[in-house]
Amino acid sequence: MKLETRVAVIGGGVVGCSVLYHLTKLGWSDVMLLERSELTSGSTWHAAGGFHTLNGDTNMAALQGYTIRLYKELEEITGMSCGLHHVGGVTLADNQDRFDMLLAERAKHRFMGLETEIVGPEEIKKIAPITNTDGIIGALYDPLDGHLDPSGTTHAYAKAARMGGATIETHCMVRETNQRPDGTWDVVTDKGTIHAEHVVNAGGLWAREVGAMAGIYFPLHPMEHQYLVTDSIPQIEAIIDAGGEHPHVMDPAGESYLRQEGRGLCIGFYEQPCKPWAVDGTPWEFGHELLPDDYDKITDSIEFAYKRFPVLAEAGVKSVIHGPFTFAPDGNPLVGPVPGVRNYWSACGVMAGFSQGGGVGLTLAQWMIEGEPERDVFAMDVARFGDWISPGYTRPKVIENYQKRFSVAYPNEELPAARPNRTTPMYDIFSDLGAVWGQQYGLEVPNYFAQGDEPSYETPSFRRSDAFDATGREVRAVRSAVGINEVHNFGKYRITGHSARDWLDRIMAGRIPKPGRVSLTPMLSAKGKLIGDFTVSCLKEGEFHLTASYGSQAFHMRWFLQHQENGVHVENISDRLNGFQIAGPNAAQALSACTRDDISDLRFLDVRRMTVGMTDCIVQRVSYTGDLGYEIYCDPMAQRQLWWTLWQAGQSHGMVPFGMRAMMSLRLDKFFGSWMQEFSPDYTAAETGLDRFISFSKNTDFIGRSAAEKDRAQGPTRKLVAFEVDANDADVNAYEPIWLDGVVVGFCTSGGYSHYAEKSVALGFLPVDRVTDGLEVEIEILGQMRKARVISEPLFDADGARMRG
Ligand SMILES: Cc1cc2nc3c(=O)[nH]c(=O)nc-3n(C[C@H](O)[C@H](O)[C@H](O)COP(=O)(O)OP(=O)(O)OC[C@H]3O[C@@H](n4cnc5c(N)ncnc54)[C@H](O)[C@@H]3O)c2cc1C
């Protein structure tokens, strides 16, 4: 066995083999895979082999599309069969909400180049004749849906990898992974110790155990899962005899997926009484075996299936496949460089290996070889969970995700499992004020504050929700008096040291402020993609505070630590610094009433230490509401005291608490972009307009400079613009197609209702050569074409007089 390799991939399931193949495809041949038994010995061998593109996250859907198209390529390269059946599939909708979700998915597919279509009950009957369409409104038909042979496909990946120079060592159990001081790894196996530059954890069912060898906790959990294969069914035989094949049918109401298997059918369930498996760890001796049949937990599901597919009631059961596979808390894979652990890569938590495995392999290989993936993959980035996550949180979240696998996913939905988890000192005070809570990165965040008859639970919806009136009330209070909100959901970083300024100048594309000042700056990847949107405050020379998205803490810290230099100390202080923001025309009077400091000379983008009430604070004049506003930071131990000071003083100035729903409406008035919506690694600074914050004149070779300069010289081909939309009861959410002259020319990034301007607003990309003020377009919202026009003048404070004045 070879004992030196560039990459050691641990695990020979479909995911490990895909990673190995993609590493060779992108040019690394000195790579090896270590499998403790035979290939496919985890979840892979007993999978139903189904694949589909449908995924709530657009980039995940694109990667699923890539995976499915890859199989033909694999067959051609290797001459092996993946056992492909491209039979197409329908996803049924039995109520308006489910249908709305399918309409929204169909709309996204238009600009992704996926040829899905909405079909009615009559067409469903023709496509999938064994379906009882009583109560069905319609379905989404996807011609790409199909199934394959799991073992054949995994071996095809393996053969293609070997053809590219990779080595595969089976019956080679990894016992330890020990890091050397230079960052490389000793991978201790039963057959000897391999020295590898990089380690990839593709341990599937054992990914938790493999991670623990390096002291890493991976937030995933195995769940039991069951599908049945029937004996021959006359109606299916008739289809086969006529030269056809029955397509897939996903029936979310019955939480089932169904396809033809031989001359019968195969049906699997995501049942509500589901069971987590191997809670305290996956036994090493588990291998090519199944779990005992468990009809009890799928009795209700089977009864429902008999109604939807009456032929099943007459069919005998040929076999039951009951096995475990792993899920992350949100059901998406865990992929990428593990934060804080050099040269250790994750390719685990893949719950749909045959829909996603190819995309996971491609993404990881690009990241390892080219330094970054080609698109925004945050939805499956291992860094989307922080170090606050624990097995106690993961398990209930995974159970919830399994149970909601086929549920309608609403844009405003707040999932209840494992909550409240992380709270600030304000939790009970805000609850008493009517806070209706949401969740970000494990943290409870008020969405709005219900008053009087306003609902204390926001009903999930694709349309304007029942929080609409409360949100409008809060927005109007901010614009006419003063609103107060916590700053707990900002990611916050403290950068100190004699080289702090030089380092920031290299890491950030924008200007780094002088002492006492604040600046806004994008952070770019080497390829010029947006990887951060930061506010930088210089408290004094050698001491800076940064704020950015709360949910991107592990993502940003990973980047900072990868680029750390001597003379700079970087700390994540997101939960060690808290406080409030106040915004609105009365904000200055409210703050003045709480401090002996003179704030009349505190200019827009100034930062200053001052005592507010009894509390030493850092106060900076900036507000994402686009209004006159202040962010007031303090030690969380003093936060309740600071609250009472501000709240009592604020009463005579009309102060009201406001939540994230109001914040998102307020920022739309000024067309301010939002991280992971307008600003993400899918876009460049020039495309989004953030290039106005790049300092091309600074004498530093900041990361991404040459790409940004090229982008500026060539000019982007698309541009982020704002629209006023003639919406009715549903506003833009994200990824709605933008039509011009009957053709899709762009897509929306986010939108909502401006309660201040009483207009529906959207942000989205258009080809640069089509952008003109007032341009009339159509935006497809939930299957309806809504007229919209480009607007360039902000709806509030267009000249910035209030914000800056
Ligand atoms: C009943 C059922 C039906 C399913 N149906 C579908 C479907 O229709 N479509 C779909 O896309 N997905 C389906 N899945 C899910 C699918 O099986 C998984 O997504 C996929 O198999 C995950 O592959 P993996 O490579 O990540 O993990 P695994 O298949 O678990 O592979 C991990 C490998 O790592 C090896 N390993 C672990 N630790 C070590 C070590 N220390 N040293 C060496 N080797 C090690 C193991 O032996 C194993 O071979 C189904 C799952 C089940 C249970």
mmCIF file of N, CA and C and ligand atoms in Angstrom, residues 10-16 34-51 172-175 202-206 210 213 223 225-227 257 284 321-325 347-348 350-356, ligand 1:
data_model
loop_
_atom_site.group_PDB
_atom_site.id
_atom_site.type_symbol
_atom_site.label_atom_id
_atom_site.label_comp_id
_atom_site.label_asym_id
_atom_site.label_seq_id
_atom_site.Cartn_x
_atom_site.Cartn_y
_atom_site.Cartn_z
ATOM 1 N N ILE A 10 -11.444 9.336 3.288
ATOM 2 C CA ILE A 10 -11.849 8.237 4.173
ATOM 3 C C ILE A 10 -13.311 7.904 3.882
ATOM 4 N N GLY A 11 -13.549 6.732 3.303
ATOM 5 C CA GLY A 11 -14.919 6.282 3.064
ATOM 6 C C GLY A 11 -15.200 6.031 1.596
ATOM 7 N N GLY A 12 -15.625 4.799 1.295
ATOM 8 C CA GLY A 12 -15.879 4.424 -0.106
ATOM 9 C C GLY A 12 -17.344 4.222 -0.399
ATOM 10 N N GLY A 13 -18.189 5.154 0.073
ATOM 11 C CA GLY A 13 -19.580 5.206 -0.368
ATOM 12 C C GLY A 13 -19.651 6.049 -1.628
ATOM 13 N N VAL A 14 -20.868 6.364 -2.065
ATOM 14 C CA VAL A 14 -20.998 7.123 -3.308
ATOM 15 C C VAL A 14 -20.334 8.495 -3.186
ATOM 16 N N VAL A 15 -20.341 9.068 -1.987
ATOM 17 C CA VAL A 15 -19.791 10.423 -1.844
ATOM 18 C C VAL A 15 -18.265 10.393 -1.913
ATOM 19 N N GLY A 16 -17.637 9.473 -1.141
ATOM 20 C CA GLY A 16 -16.174 9.375 -1.176
ATOM 21 C C GLY A 16 -15.682 9.099 -2.588
ATOM 22 N N LEU A 34 -9.638 5.309 1.232
ATOM 23 C CA LEU A 34 -9.483 4.225 2.198
ATOM 24 C C LEU A 34 -10.862 3.766 2.631
ATOM 25 N N GLU A 35 -11.147 2.490 2.450
ATOM 26 C CA GLU A 35 -12.464 1.954 2.780
ATOM 27 C C GLU A 35 -12.273 0.767 3.728
ATOM 28 N N ARG A 36 -12.988 0.799 4.827
ATOM 29 C CA ARG A 36 -12.745 -0.240 5.843
ATOM 30 C C ARG A 36 -13.237 -1.613 5.404
ATOM 31 N N SER A 37 -14.200 -1.647 4.446
ATOM 32 C CA SER A 37 -14.739 -2.923 3.988
ATOM 33 C C SER A 37 -14.704 -2.917 2.459
ATOM 34 N N GLU A 38 -15.820 -3.305 1.820
ATOM 35 C CA GLU A 38 -15.915 -3.138 0.367
ATOM 36 C C GLU A 38 -16.520 -1.765 0.079
ATOM 37 N N LEU A 39 -16.356 -1.271 -1.151
ATOM 38 C CA LEU A 39 -17.044 -0.022 -1.531
ATOM 39 C C LEU A 39 -18.546 -0.221 -1.302
ATOM 40 N N THR A 40 -19.247 0.822 -0.994
ATOM 41 C CA THR A 40 -20.715 0.883 -0.757
ATOM 42 C C THR A 40 -21.154 0.288 0.584
ATOM 43 N N SER A 41 -20.222 0.068 1.521
ATOM 44 C CA SER A 41 -20.590 -0.670 2.743
ATOM 45 C C SER A 41 -21.310 0.157 3.807
ATOM 46 N N GLY A 42 -21.708 1.371 3.520
ATOM 47 C CA GLY A 42 -22.464 2.147 4.508
ATOM 48 C C GLY A 42 -23.913 2.241 4.075
ATOM 49 N N SER A 43 -24.413 3.472 3.901
ATOM 50 C CA SER A 43 -25.801 3.663 3.450
ATOM 51 C C SER A 43 -25.963 3.326 1.977
ATOM 52 N N THR A 44 -24.860 3.416 1.247
ATOM 53 C CA THR A 44 -24.961 3.442 -0.208
ATOM 54 C C THR A 44 -25.602 2.184 -0.801
ATOM 55 N N TRP A 45 -25.225 1.007 -0.289
ATOM 56 C CA TRP A 45 -25.653 -0.210 -0.995
ATOM 57 C C TRP A 45 -27.153 -0.411 -0.948
ATOM 58 N N HIS A 46 -27.838 0.071 0.115
ATOM 59 C CA HIS A 46 -29.278 -0.200 0.202
ATOM 60 C C HIS A 46 -30.144 0.989 -0.199
ATOM 61 N N ALA A 47 -29.546 2.011 -0.835
ATOM 62 C CA ALA A 47 -30.350 3.166 -1.255
ATOM 63 C C ALA A 47 -31.335 2.762 -2.353
ATOM 64 N N ALA A 48 -32.419 3.543 -2.442
ATOM 65 C CA ALA A 48 -33.406 3.271 -3.491
ATOM 66 C C ALA A 48 -32.927 3.792 -4.847
ATOM 67 N N GLY A 49 -31.887 4.615 -4.826
ATOM 68 C CA GLY A 49 -31.263 5.047 -6.080
ATOM 69 C C GLY A 49 -32.022 6.125 -6.837
ATOM 70 N N GLY A 50 -32.993 6.735 -6.204
ATOM 71 C CA GLY A 50 -33.759 7.781 -6.890
ATOM 72 C C GLY A 50 -32.959 9.077 -6.971
ATOM 73 N N PHE A 51 -33.207 9.876 -8.029
ATOM 74 C CA PHE A 51 -32.574 11.206 -8.104
ATOM 75 C C PHE A 51 -33.556 12.220 -8.666
ATOM 76 N N CYS A 172 -9.400 -1.479 4.548
ATOM 77 C CA CYS A 172 -8.350 -0.644 5.137
ATOM 78 C C CYS A 172 -9.027 0.330 6.108
ATOM 79 N N MET A 173 -9.115 -0.097 7.327
ATOM 80 C CA MET A 173 -9.836 0.673 8.350
ATOM 81 C C MET A 173 -8.961 1.810 8.887
ATOM 82 N N VAL A 174 -9.501 3.026 8.861
ATOM 83 C CA VAL A 174 -8.777 4.152 9.461
ATOM 84 C C VAL A 174 -9.068 4.158 10.957
ATOM 85 N N ARG A 175 -8.010 4.147 11.748
ATOM 86 C CA ARG A 175 -8.161 4.110 13.213
ATOM 87 C C ARG A 175 -7.898 5.474 13.850
ATOM 88 N N ALA A 202 -15.303 11.363 4.383
ATOM 89 C CA ALA A 202 -16.501 10.938 3.644
ATOM 90 C C ALA A 202 -17.017 9.668 4.309
ATOM 91 N N GLY A 203 -16.994 9.680 5.642
ATOM 92 C CA GLY A 203 -17.298 8.472 6.418
ATOM 93 C C GLY A 203 -18.769 8.128 6.513
ATOM 94 N N GLY A 204 -19.666 8.920 5.890
ATOM 95 C CA GLY A 204 -21.096 8.579 5.826
ATOM 96 C C GLY A 204 -21.657 8.234 7.193
ATOM 97 N N LEU A 205 -22.138 7.013 7.334
ATOM 98 C CA LEU A 205 -22.749 6.577 8.592
ATOM 99 C C LEU A 205 -21.799 6.721 9.781
ATOM 100 N N TRP A 206 -20.481 6.699 9.514
ATOM 101 C CA TRP A 206 -19.480 6.782 10.590
ATOM 102 C C TRP A 206 -18.779 8.141 10.586
ATOM 103 N N VAL A 210 -15.381 9.210 12.586
ATOM 104 C CA VAL A 210 -14.159 9.600 11.871
ATOM 105 C C VAL A 210 -13.768 11.032 12.287
ATOM 106 N N MET A 213 -11.956 11.352 15.584
ATOM 107 C CA MET A 213 -10.524 10.991 15.582
ATOM 108 C C MET A 213 -9.645 12.252 15.495
ATOM 109 N N MET A 223 -30.730 8.474 10.656
ATOM 110 C CA MET A 223 -32.156 8.177 10.857
ATOM 111 C C MET A 223 -32.470 6.850 10.175
ATOM 112 N N HIS A 225 -34.729 4.501 7.846
ATOM 113 C CA HIS A 225 -35.557 4.821 6.672
ATOM 114 C C HIS A 225 -35.951 3.514 5.981
ATOM 115 N N GLN A 226 -37.181 3.488 5.494
ATOM 116 C CA GLN A 226 -37.723 2.219 5.012
ATOM 117 C C GLN A 226 -38.429 2.376 3.667
ATOM 118 N N TYR A 227 -38.196 1.447 2.765
ATOM 119 C CA TYR A 227 -39.023 1.394 1.553
ATOM 120 C C TYR A 227 -39.409 -0.055 1.247
ATOM 121 N N TYR A 257 -42.452 8.566 -1.694
ATOM 122 C CA TYR A 257 -41.942 8.605 -3.072
ATOM 123 C C TYR A 257 -42.141 7.220 -3.663
ATOM 124 N N TRP A 284 -19.009 0.043 14.794
ATOM 125 C CA TRP A 284 -18.071 -0.263 13.707
ATOM 126 C C TRP A 284 -18.422 -1.584 13.032
ATOM 127 N N ILE A 321 -36.831 -2.851 2.618
ATOM 128 C CA ILE A 321 -35.460 -2.375 2.820
ATOM 129 C C ILE A 321 -35.529 -1.328 3.923
ATOM 130 N N HIS A 322 -34.851 -1.579 5.012
ATOM 131 C CA HIS A 322 -34.902 -0.682 6.161
ATOM 132 C C HIS A 322 -33.464 -0.455 6.608
ATOM 133 N N GLY A 323 -32.971 0.765 6.404
ATOM 134 C CA GLY A 323 -31.569 1.026 6.741
ATOM 135 C C GLY A 323 -31.394 2.447 7.241
ATOM 136 N N PRO A 324 -30.213 2.773 7.768
ATOM 137 C CA PRO A 324 -29.966 4.126 8.259
ATOM 138 C C PRO A 324 -29.184 4.996 7.269
ATOM 139 N N PHE A 325 -29.410 6.290 7.307
ATOM 140 C CA PHE A 325 -28.537 7.250 6.613
ATOM 141 C C PHE A 325 -28.546 8.563 7.367
ATOM 142 N N ALA A 347 -16.971 15.941 3.675
ATOM 143 C CA ALA A 347 -17.883 15.540 2.591
ATOM 144 C C ALA A 347 -18.872 14.571 3.230
ATOM 145 N N CYS A 348 -19.599 15.060 4.223
ATOM 146 C CA CYS A 348 -20.508 14.136 4.912
ATOM 147 C C CYS A 348 -21.888 14.779 5.111
ATOM 148 N N VAL A 350 -24.545 13.724 3.698
ATOM 149 C CA VAL A 350 -25.216 13.766 2.385
ATOM 150 C C VAL A 350 -26.408 12.809 2.423
ATOM 151 N N MET A 351 -27.598 13.364 2.534
ATOM 152 C CA MET A 351 -28.772 12.496 2.708
ATOM 153 C C MET A 351 -29.354 12.021 1.374
ATOM 154 N N ALA A 352 -28.914 12.609 0.283
ATOM 155 C CA ALA A 352 -29.409 12.175 -1.036
ATOM 156 C C ALA A 352 -28.206 12.005 -1.951
ATOM 157 N N GLY A 353 -27.438 10.971 -1.673
ATOM 158 C CA GLY A 353 -26.154 10.778 -2.348
ATOM 159 C C GLY A 353 -26.265 10.695 -3.857
ATOM 160 N N PHE A 354 -27.431 10.243 -4.356
ATOM 161 C CA PHE A 354 -27.535 10.053 -5.806
ATOM 162 C C PHE A 354 -28.099 11.282 -6.505
ATOM 163 N N SER A 355 -28.645 12.213 -5.720
ATOM 164 C CA SER A 355 -29.032 13.515 -6.287
ATOM 165 C C SER A 355 -27.906 14.520 -6.107
ATOM 166 N N GLN A 356 -27.145 14.361 -5.018
ATOM 167 C CA GLN A 356 -26.210 15.425 -4.631
ATOM 168 C C GLN A 356 -24.736 15.031 -4.711
HETATM 169 C C1 LIG B 1 -33.359 2.927 2.801
HETATM 170 C C2 LIG B 1 -32.618 4.039 2.141
HETATM 171 C C3 LIG B 1 -33.023 4.500 0.896
HETATM 172 C C4 LIG B 1 -32.325 5.532 0.292
HETATM 173 N N1 LIG B 1 -32.730 5.968 -0.937
HETATM 174 C C5 LIG B 1 -32.048 6.949 -1.563
HETATM 175 C C6 LIG B 1 -32.423 7.388 -2.859
HETATM 176 O O1 LIG B 1 -33.381 6.898 -3.440
HETATM 177 N N2 LIG B 1 -31.702 8.379 -3.431
HETATM 178 C C7 LIG B 1 -30.628 8.956 -2.811
HETATM 179 O O2 LIG B 1 -30.016 9.862 -3.384
HETATM 180 N N3 LIG B 1 -30.260 8.565 -1.581
HETATM 181 C C8 LIG B 1 -30.932 7.578 -0.937
HETATM 182 N N4 LIG B 1 -30.545 7.174 0.308
HETATM 183 C C9 LIG B 1 -29.446 7.889 0.952
HETATM 184 C C10 LIG B 1 -28.090 7.424 0.428
HETATM 185 O O3 LIG B 1 -27.959 6.082 0.713
HETATM 186 C C11 LIG B 1 -26.978 8.246 1.066
HETATM 187 O O4 LIG B 1 -27.176 9.603 0.764
HETATM 188 C C12 LIG B 1 -25.605 7.870 0.557
HETATM 189 O O5 LIG B 1 -25.443 6.489 0.537
HETATM 190 C C13 LIG B 1 -24.518 8.478 1.427
HETATM 191 O O6 LIG B 1 -23.283 8.041 0.934
HETATM 192 P P1 LIG B 1 -21.929 8.298 1.723
HETATM 193 O O7 LIG B 1 -20.838 7.925 0.806
HETATM 194 O O8 LIG B 1 -21.933 9.653 2.280
HETATM 195 O O9 LIG B 1 -21.984 7.353 3.005
HETATM 196 P P2 LIG B 1 -21.907 5.790 3.198
HETATM 197 O O10 LIG B 1 -22.595 5.079 2.105
HETATM 198 O O11 LIG B 1 -22.349 5.514 4.578
HETATM 199 O O12 LIG B 1 -20.377 5.464 3.029
HETATM 200 C C14 LIG B 1 -19.414 5.680 4.035
HETATM 201 C C15 LIG B 1 -18.288 4.693 3.814
HETATM 202 O O13 LIG B 1 -17.220 5.038 4.683
HETATM 203 C C16 LIG B 1 -16.626 3.863 5.146
HETATM 204 N N5 LIG B 1 -15.929 4.181 6.401
HETATM 205 C C17 LIG B 1 -16.470 4.752 7.503
HETATM 206 N N6 LIG B 1 -15.525 4.862 8.463
HETATM 207 C C18 LIG B 1 -14.375 4.389 7.944
HETATM 208 C C19 LIG B 1 -13.074 4.251 8.472
HETATM 209 N N7 LIG B 1 -12.775 4.615 9.715
HETATM 210 N N8 LIG B 1 -12.115 3.733 7.672
HETATM 211 C C20 LIG B 1 -12.392 3.382 6.399
HETATM 212 N N9 LIG B 1 -13.635 3.469 5.865
HETATM 213 C C21 LIG B 1 -14.614 3.972 6.624
HETATM 214 C C22 LIG B 1 -17.813 2.926 5.349
HETATM 215 O O14 LIG B 1 -17.449 1.579 5.386
HETATM 216 C C23 LIG B 1 -18.687 3.271 4.150
HETATM 217 O O15 LIG B 1 -18.439 2.451 3.044
HETATM 218 C C24 LIG B 1 -31.217 6.133 0.937
HETATM 219 C C25 LIG B 1 -30.818 5.656 2.190
HETATM 220 C C26 LIG B 1 -31.506 4.628 2.793
HETATM 221 C C27 LIG B 1 -31.064 4.163 4.131
#
